[in-house]
PDB file of C-alpha atoms in Angstrom:
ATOM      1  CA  UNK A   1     -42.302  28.572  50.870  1.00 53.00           C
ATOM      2  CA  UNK A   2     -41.577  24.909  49.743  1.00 61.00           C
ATOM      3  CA  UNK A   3     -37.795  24.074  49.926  1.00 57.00           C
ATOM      4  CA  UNK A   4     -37.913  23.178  46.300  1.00 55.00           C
ATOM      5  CA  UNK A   5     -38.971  27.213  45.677  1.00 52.00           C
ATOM      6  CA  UNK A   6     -35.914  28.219  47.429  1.00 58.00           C
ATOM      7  CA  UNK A   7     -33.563  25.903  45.893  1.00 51.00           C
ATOM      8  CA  UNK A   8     -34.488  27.253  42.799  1.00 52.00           C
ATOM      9  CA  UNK A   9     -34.392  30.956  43.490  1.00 53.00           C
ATOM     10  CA  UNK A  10     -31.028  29.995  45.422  1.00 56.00           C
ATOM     11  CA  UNK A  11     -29.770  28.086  41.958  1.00 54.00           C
ATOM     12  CA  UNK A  12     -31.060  31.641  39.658  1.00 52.00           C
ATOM     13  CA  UNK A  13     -29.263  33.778  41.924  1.00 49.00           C
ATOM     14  CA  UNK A  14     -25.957  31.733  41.738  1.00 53.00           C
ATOM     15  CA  UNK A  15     -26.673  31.358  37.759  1.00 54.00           C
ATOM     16  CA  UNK A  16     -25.369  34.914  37.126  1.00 53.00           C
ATOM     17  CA  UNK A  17     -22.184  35.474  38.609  1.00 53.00           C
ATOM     18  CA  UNK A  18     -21.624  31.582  36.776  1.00 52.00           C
ATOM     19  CA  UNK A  19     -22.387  33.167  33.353  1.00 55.00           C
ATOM     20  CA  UNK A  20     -19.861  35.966  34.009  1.00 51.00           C
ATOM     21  CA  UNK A  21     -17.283  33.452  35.338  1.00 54.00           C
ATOM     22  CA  UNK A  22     -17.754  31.428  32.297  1.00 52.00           C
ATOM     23  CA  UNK A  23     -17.291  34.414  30.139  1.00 53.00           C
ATOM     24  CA  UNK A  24     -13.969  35.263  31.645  1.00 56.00           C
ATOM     25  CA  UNK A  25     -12.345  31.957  31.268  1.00 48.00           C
ATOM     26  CA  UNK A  26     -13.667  31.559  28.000  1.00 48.00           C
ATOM     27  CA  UNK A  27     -10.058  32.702  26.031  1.00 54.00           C
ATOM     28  CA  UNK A  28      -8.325  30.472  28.780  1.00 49.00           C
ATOM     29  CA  UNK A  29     -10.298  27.396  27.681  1.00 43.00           C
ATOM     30  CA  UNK A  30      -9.612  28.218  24.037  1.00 50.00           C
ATOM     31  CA  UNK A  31      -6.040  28.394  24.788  1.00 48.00           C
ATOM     32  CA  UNK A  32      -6.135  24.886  26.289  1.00 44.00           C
ATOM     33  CA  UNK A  33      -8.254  23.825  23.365  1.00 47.00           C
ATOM     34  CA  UNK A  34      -5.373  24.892  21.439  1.00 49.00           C
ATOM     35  CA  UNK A  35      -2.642  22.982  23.677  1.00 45.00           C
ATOM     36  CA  UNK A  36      -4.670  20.060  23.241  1.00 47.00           C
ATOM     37  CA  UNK A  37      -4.745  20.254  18.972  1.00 46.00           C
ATOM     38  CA  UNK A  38      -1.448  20.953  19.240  1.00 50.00           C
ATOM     39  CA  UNK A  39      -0.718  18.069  20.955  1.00 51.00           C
ATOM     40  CA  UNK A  40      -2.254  15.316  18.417  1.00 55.00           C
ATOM     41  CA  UNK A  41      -0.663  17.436  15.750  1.00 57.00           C
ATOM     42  CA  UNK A  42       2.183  14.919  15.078  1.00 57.00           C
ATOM     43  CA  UNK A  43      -0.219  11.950  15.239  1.00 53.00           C
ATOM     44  CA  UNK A  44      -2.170  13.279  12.438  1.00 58.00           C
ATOM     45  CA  UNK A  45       1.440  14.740  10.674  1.00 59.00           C
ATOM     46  CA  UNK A  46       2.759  10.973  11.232  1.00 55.00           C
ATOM     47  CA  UNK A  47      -0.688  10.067   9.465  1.00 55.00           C
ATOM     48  CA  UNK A  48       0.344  12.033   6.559  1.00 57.00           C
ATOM     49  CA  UNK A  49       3.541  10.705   5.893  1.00 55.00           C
ATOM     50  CA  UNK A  50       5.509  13.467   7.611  1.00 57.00           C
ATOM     51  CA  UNK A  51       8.473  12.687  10.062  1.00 56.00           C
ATOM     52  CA  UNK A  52       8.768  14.673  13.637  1.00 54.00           C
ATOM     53  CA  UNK A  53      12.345  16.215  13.168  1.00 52.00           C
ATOM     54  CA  UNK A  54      11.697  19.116  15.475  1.00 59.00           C
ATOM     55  CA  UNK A  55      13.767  18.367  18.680  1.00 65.00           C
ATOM     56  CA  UNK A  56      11.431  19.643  21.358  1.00 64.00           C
ATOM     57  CA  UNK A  57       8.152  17.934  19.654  1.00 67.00           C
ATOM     58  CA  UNK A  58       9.574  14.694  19.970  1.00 68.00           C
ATOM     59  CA  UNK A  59      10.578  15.461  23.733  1.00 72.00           C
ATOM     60  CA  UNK A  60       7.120  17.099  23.961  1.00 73.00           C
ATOM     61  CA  UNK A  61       5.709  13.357  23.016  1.00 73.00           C
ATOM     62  CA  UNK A  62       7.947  11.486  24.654  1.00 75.00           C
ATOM     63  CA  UNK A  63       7.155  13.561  28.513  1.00 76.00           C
ATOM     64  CA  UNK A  64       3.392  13.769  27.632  1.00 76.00           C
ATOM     65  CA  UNK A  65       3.507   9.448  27.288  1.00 74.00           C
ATOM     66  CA  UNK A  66       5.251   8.874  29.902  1.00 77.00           C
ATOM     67  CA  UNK A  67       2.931  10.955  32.081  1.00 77.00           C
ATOM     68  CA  UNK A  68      -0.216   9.491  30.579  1.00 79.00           C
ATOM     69  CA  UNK A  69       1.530   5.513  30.426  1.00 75.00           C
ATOM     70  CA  UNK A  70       2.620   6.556  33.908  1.00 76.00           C
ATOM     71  CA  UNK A  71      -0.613   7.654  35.735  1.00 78.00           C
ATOM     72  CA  UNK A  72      -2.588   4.582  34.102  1.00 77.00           C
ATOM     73  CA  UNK A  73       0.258   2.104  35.621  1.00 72.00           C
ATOM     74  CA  UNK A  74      -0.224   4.065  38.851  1.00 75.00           C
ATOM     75  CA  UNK A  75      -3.731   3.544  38.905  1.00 73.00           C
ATOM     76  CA  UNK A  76      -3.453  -0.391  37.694  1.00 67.00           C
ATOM     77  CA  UNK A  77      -0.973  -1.626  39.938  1.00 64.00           C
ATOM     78  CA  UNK A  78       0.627   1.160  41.903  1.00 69.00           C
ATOM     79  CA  UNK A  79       3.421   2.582  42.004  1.00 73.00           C
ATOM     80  CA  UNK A  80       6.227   0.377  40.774  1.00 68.00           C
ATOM     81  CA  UNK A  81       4.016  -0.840  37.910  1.00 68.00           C
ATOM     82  CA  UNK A  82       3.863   3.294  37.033  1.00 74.00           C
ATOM     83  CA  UNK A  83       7.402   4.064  36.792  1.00 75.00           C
ATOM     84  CA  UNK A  84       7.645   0.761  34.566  1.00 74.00           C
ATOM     85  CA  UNK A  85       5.136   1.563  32.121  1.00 73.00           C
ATOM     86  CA  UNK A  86       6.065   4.887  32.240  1.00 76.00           C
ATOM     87  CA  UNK A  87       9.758   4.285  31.218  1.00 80.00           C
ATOM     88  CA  UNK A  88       8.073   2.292  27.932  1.00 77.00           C
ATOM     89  CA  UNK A  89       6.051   4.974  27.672  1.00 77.00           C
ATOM     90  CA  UNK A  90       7.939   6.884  24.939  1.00 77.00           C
ATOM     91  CA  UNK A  91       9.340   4.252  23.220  1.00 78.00           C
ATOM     92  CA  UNK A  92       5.711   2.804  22.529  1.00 78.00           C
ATOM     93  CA  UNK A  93       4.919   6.796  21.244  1.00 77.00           C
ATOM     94  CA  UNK A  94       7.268   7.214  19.060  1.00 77.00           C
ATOM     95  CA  UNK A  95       6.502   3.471  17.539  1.00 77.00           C
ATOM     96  CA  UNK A  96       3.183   4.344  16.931  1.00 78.00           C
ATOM     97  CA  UNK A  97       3.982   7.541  15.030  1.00 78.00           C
ATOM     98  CA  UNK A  98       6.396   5.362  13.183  1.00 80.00           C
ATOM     99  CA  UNK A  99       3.143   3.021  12.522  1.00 80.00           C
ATOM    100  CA  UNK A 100       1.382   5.616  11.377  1.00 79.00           C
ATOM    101  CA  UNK A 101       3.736   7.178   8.455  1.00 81.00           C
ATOM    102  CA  UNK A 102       4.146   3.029   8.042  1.00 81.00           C
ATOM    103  CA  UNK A 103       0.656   2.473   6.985  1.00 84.00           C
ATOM    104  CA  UNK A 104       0.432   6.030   4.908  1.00 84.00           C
ATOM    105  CA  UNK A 105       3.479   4.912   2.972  1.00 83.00           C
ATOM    106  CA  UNK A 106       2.017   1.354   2.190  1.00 83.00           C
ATOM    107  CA  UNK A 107      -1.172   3.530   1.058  1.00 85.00           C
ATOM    108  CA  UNK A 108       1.269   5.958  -1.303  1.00 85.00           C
ATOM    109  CA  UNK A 109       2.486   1.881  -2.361  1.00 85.00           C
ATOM    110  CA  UNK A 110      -0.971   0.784  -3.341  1.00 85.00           C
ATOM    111  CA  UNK A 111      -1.795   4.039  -5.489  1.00 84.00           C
ATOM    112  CA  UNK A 112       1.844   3.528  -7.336  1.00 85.00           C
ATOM    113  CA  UNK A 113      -0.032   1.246 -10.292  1.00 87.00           C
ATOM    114  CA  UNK A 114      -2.622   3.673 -11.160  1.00 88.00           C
ATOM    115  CA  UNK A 115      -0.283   6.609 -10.893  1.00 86.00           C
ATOM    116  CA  UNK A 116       1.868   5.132 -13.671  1.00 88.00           C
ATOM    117  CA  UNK A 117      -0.904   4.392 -15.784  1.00 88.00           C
ATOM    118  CA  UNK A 118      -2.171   7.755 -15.067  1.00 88.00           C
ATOM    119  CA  UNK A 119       0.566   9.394 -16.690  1.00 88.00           C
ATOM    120  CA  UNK A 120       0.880   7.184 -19.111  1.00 88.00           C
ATOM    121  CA  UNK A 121      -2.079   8.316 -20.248  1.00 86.00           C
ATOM    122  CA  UNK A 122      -1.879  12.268 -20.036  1.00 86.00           C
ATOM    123  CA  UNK A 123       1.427  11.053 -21.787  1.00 85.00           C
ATOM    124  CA  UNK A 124      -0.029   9.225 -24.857  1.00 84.00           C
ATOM    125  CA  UNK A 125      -2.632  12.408 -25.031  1.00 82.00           C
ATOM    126  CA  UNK A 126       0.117  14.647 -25.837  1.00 82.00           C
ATOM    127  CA  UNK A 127       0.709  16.224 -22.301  1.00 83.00           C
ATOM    128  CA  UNK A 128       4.690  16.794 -21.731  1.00 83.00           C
ATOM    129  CA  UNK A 129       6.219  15.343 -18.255  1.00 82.00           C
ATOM    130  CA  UNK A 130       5.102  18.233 -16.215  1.00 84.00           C
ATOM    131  CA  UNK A 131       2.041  18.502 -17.560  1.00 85.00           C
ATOM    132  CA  UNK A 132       1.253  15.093 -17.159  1.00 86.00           C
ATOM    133  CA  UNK A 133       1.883  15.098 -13.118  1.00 85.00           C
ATOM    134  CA  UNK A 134      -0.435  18.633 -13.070  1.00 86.00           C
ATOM    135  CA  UNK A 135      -3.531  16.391 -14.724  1.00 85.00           C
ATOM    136  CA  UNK A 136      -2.951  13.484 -12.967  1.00 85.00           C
ATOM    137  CA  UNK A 137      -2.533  15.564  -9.745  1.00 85.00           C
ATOM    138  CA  UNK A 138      -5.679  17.663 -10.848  1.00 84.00           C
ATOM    139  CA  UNK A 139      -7.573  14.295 -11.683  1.00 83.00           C
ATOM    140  CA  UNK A 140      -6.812  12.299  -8.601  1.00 78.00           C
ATOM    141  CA  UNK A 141      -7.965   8.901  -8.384  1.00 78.00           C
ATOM    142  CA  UNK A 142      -4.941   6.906  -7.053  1.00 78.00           C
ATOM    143  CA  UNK A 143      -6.185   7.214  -3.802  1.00 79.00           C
ATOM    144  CA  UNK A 144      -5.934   9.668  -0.833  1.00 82.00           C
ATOM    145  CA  UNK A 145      -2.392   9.001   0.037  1.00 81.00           C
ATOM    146  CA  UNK A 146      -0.834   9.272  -3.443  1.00 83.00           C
ATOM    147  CA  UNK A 147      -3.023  12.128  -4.558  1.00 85.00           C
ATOM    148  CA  UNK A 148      -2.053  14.277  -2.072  1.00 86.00           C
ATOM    149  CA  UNK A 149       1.920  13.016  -2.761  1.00 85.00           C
ATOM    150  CA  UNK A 150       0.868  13.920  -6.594  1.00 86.00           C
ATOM    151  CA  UNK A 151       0.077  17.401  -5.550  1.00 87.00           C
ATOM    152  CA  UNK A 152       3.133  17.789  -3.729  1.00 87.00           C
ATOM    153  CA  UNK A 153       4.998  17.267  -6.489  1.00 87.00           C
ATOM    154  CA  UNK A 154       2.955  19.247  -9.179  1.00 86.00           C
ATOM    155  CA  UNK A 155       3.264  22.192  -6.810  1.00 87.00           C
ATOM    156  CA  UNK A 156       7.399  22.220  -6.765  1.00 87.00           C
ATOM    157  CA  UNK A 157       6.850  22.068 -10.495  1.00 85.00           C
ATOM    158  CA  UNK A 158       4.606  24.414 -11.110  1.00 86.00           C
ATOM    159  CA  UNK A 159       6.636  27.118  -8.685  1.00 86.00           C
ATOM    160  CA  UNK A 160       9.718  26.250 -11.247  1.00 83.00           C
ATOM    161  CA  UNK A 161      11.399  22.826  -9.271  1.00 84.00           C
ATOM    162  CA  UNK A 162      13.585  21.130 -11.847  1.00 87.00           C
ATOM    163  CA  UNK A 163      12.355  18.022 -12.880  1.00 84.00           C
ATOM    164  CA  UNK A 164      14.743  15.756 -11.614  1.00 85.00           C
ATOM    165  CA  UNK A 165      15.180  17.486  -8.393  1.00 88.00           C
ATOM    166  CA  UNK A 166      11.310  17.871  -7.580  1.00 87.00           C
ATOM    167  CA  UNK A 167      10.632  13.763  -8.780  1.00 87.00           C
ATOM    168  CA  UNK A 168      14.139  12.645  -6.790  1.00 88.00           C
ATOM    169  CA  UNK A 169      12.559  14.294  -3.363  1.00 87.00           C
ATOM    170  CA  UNK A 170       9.345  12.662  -4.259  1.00 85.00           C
ATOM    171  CA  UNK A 171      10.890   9.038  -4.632  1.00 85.00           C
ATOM    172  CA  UNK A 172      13.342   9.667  -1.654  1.00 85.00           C
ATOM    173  CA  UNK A 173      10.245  11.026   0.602  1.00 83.00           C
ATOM    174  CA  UNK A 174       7.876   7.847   0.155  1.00 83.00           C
ATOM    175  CA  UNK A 175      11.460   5.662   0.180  1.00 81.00           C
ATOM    176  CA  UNK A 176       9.466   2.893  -2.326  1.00 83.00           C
ATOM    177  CA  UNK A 177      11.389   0.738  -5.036  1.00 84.00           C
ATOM    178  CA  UNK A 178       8.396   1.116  -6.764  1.00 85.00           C
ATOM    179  CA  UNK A 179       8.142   5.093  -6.895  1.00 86.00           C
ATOM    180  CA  UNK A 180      12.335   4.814  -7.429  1.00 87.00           C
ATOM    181  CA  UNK A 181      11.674   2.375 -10.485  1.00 87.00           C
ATOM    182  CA  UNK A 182       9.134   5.386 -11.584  1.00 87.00           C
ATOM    183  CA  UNK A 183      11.098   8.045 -11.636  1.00 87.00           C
ATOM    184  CA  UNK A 184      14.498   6.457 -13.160  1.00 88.00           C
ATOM    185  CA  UNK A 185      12.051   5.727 -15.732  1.00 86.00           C
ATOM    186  CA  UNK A 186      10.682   9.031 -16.484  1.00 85.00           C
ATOM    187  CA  UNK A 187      14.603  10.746 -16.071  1.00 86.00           C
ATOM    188  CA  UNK A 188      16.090   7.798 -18.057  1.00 84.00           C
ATOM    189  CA  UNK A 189      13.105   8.719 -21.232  1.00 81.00           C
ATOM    190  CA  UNK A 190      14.155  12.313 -20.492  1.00 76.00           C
ATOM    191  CA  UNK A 191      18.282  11.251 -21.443  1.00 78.00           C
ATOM    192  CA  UNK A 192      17.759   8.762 -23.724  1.00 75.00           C
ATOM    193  CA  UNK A 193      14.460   9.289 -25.617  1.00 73.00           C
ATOM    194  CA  UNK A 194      11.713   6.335 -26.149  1.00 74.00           C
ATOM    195  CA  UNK A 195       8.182   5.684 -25.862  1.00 79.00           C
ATOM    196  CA  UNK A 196       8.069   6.886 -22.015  1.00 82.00           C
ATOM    197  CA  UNK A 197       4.123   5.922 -21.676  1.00 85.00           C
ATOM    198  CA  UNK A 198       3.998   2.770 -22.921  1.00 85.00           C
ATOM    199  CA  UNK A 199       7.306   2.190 -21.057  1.00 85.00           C
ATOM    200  CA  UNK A 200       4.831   3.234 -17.965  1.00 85.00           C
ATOM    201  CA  UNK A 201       1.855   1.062 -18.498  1.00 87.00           C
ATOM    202  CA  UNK A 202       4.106  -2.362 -18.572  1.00 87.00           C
ATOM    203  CA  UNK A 203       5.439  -0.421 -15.427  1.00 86.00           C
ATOM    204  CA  UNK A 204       2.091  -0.667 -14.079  1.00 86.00           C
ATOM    205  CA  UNK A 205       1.473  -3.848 -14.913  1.00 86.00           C
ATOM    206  CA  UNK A 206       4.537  -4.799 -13.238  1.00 86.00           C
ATOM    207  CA  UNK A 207       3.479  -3.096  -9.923  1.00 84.00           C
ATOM    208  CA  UNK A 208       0.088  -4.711  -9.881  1.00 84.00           C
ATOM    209  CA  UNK A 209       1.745  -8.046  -9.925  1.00 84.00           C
ATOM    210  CA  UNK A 210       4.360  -7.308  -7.326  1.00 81.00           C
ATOM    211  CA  UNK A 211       1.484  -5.570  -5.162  1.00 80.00           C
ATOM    212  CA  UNK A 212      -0.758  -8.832  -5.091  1.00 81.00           C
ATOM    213  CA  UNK A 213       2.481 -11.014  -4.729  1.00 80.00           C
ATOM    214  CA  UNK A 214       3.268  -8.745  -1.820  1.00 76.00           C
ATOM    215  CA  UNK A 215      -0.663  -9.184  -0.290  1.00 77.00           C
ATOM    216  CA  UNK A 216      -0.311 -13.061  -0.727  1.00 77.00           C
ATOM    217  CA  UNK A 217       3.344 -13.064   1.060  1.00 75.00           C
ATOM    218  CA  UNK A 218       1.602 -11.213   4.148  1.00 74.00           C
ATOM    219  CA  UNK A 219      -1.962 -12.769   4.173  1.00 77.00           C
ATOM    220  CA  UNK A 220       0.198 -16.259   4.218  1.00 73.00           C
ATOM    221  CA  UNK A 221       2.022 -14.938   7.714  1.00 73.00           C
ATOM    222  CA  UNK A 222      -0.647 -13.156   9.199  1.00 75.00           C
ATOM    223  CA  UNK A 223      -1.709 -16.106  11.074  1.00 75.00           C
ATOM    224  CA  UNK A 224       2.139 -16.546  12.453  1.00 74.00           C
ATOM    225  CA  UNK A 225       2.189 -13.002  13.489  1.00 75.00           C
ATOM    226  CA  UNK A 226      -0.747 -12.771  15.184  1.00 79.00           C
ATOM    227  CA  UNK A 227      -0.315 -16.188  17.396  1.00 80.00           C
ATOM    228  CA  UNK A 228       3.623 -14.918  18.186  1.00 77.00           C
ATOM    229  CA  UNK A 229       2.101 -11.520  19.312  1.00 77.00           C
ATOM    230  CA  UNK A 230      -0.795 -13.731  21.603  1.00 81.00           C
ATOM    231  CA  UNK A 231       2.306 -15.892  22.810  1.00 79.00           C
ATOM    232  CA  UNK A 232       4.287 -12.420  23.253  1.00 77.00           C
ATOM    233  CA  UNK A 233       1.485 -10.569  25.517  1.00 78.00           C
ATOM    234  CA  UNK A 234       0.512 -13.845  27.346  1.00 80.00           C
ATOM    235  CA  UNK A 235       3.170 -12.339  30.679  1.00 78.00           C
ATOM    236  CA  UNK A 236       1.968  -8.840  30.591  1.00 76.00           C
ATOM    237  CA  UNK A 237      -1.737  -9.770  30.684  1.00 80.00           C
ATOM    238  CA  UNK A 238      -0.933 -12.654  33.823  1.00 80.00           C
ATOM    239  CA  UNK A 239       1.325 -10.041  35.188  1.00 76.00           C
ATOM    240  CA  UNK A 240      -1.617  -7.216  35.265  1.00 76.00           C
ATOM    241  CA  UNK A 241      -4.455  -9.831  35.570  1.00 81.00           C
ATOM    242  CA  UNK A 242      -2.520 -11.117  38.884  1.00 79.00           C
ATOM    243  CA  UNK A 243      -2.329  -7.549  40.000  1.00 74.00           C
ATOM    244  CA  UNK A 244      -5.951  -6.655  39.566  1.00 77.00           C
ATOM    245  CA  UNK A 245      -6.930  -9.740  41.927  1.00 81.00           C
ATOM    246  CA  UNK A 246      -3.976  -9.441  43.935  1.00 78.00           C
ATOM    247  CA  UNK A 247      -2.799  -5.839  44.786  1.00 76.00           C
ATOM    248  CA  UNK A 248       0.795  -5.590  45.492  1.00 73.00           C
ATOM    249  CA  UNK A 249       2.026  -8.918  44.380  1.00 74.00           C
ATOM    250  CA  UNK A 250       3.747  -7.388  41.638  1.00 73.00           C
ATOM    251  CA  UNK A 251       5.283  -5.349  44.408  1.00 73.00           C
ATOM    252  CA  UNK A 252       6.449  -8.159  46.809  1.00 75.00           C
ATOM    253  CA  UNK A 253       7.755 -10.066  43.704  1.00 73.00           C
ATOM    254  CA  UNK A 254      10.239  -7.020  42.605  1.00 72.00           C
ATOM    255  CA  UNK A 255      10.935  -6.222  46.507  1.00 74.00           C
ATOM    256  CA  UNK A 256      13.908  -9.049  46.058  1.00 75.00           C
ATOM    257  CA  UNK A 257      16.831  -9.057  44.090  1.00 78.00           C
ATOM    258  CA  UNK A 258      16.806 -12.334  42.719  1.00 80.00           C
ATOM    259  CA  UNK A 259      12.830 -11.572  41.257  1.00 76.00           C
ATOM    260  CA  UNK A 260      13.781  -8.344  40.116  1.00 75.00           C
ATOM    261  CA  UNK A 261      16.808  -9.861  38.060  1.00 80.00           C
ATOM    262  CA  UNK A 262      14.478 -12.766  36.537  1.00 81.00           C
ATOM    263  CA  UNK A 263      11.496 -10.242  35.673  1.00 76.00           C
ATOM    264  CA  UNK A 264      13.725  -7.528  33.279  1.00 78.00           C
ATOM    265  CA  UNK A 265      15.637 -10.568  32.162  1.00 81.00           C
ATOM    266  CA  UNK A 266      12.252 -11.880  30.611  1.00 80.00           C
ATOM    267  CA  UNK A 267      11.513  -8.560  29.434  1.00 77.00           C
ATOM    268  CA  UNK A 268      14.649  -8.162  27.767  1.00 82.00           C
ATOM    269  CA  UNK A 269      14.012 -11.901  25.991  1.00 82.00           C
ATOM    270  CA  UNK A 270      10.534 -10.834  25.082  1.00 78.00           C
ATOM    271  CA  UNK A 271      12.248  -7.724  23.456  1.00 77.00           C
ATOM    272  CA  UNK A 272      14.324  -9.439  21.036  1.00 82.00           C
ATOM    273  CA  UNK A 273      11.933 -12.492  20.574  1.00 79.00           C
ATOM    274  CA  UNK A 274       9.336  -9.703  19.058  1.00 76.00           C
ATOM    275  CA  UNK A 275      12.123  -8.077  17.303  1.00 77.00           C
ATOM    276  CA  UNK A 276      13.166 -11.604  15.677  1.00 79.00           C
ATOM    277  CA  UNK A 277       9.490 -12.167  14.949  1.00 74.00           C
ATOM    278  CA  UNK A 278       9.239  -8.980  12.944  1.00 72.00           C
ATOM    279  CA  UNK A 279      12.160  -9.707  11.327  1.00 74.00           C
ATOM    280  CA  UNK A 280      11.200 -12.932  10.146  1.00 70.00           C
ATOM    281  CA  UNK A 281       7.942 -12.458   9.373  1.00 66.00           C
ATOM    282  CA  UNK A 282       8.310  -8.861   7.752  1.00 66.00           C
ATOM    283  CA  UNK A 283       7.240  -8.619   4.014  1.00 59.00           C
ATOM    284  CA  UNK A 284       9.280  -5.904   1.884  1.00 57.00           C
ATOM    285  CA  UNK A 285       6.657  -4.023   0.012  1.00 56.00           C
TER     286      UNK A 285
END
């Protein structure tokens, strides 16, 4: 009998009491596959436009970055470069999830045009204020993020929301002048009377302009944002690049007081040089 022949009987021998192991684990590994949804459920929540107010979530994402930001650092440069990135570790989180809700609300921004005109319309076709958000929520066609904001509010209306209450917590949740100019106009119609849609389409007109304005205004500073952010990471890439040919400099260097001192000074200068930067470069939509 050929060694290969008894490897294989030897590997079909093994291969059942591996099937029944499997099988027993099986509702532990769709627990963790649980943990693990659970885990990017605020990154796809933050995609959505909603805000982590839950207490232990956000300490949840905070210990889970530092762990991962930690171990990479660890296995980079060690482990002083570990406990630094793993102290940033959280803030960078929790700026990301702030990215995220950041780019969904400029998405709810872009759709704020057509949704005016869209009521406008159900408006002019006889529709009263609540109807017209149920067909232009039913219709769609503002795009992904301010459909699904449409819905939103057609549902508080249609489950008896007062107007004004259920288009206030619209305009205060997206926290847009544009959606704020939107609904003072439709409450201000409601008070005073008027021709609410065509009051709307120059409305959308309006927002069109102020949306390509606002494209110019960042197109015109992208190329200032992106060099400060090159000039910005410059350090951290010598800092890791020096690491990766040299393991433990970055060790030796923070081993004295005086390098120490100079290093978390220049991160603190870094800090507020990319917070200046933002500031002056930052483009209200």
């Amino acid at each position: 009998m050929s060694a290969a022949v008894l490897l294989a009987g030897l590997a079909g021998v093994c291969a059942v009491p591996a099937a029944h192991e499997a099988l027993r684990v099986a509702p532990r590994l769709r627990e963790g596959g649980r943990l693990v949804a659970g885990l990017g459920a605020p990154w796809r929540a933050a995609g959505r436009g909603d805000v982590v107010s839950d207490r232990g979530e956000r300490w949840r994402i905070a210990v889970v970055a530092a762990l991962t930001a930690g171990a990479c650092g660890w296995l980079v440069g060690g482990p002083v470069l570990g406990v630094l990135v793993a102290t940033a570790g959280p803030a960078c989180a929790h700026r990301v999830l702030r990215l995220r809700r950041a780019r969904w609300r400029d998405r709810v921004i872009e759709g704020a045009p057509m949704v005016a005109r869209a009521l406008a319309d159900a408006l002019a076709g006889g529709r009263s204020v609540r109807g017209a958000f149920a067909d232009v929520a039913a219709r769609g066609g503002a795009g992904e993020a301010a459909d699904r904001e449409l819905r939103r509010v057609a549902a508080a209306l249609t489950v008896g929301a007062p107007t004004e209450t259920a288009l206030r917590d619209w305009a205060g949740r997206i926290g847009a002048p544009s959606y704020d100019v939107l609904v003072a106009a439709v409450l201000l119609q409601a008070q005073a009377g008027g021709d609410l849609a065509a009051l709307l389409r120059e409305l959308a007109g309006e927002l069109e302009e102020t949306r390509r304005a606002t494209a110019d205004a960042r197109a015109a500073t992208a190329q200032a944002r992106f060099t400060a952010g090159i000039v910005l990471a410059l350090p951290g890439a010598a800092v890791v690049l020096t690491q990766l040919m040299a393991p433990g400099t970055l060790a030796q260097v923070l081993g004295a007081p005086l390098p120490r001192l100079m290093v978390l000074a220049s991160l603190l200068l870094d800090v507020i040089a990319l917070a200046v930067m933002r500031r002056l470069a930052r483009v209200a939509a």
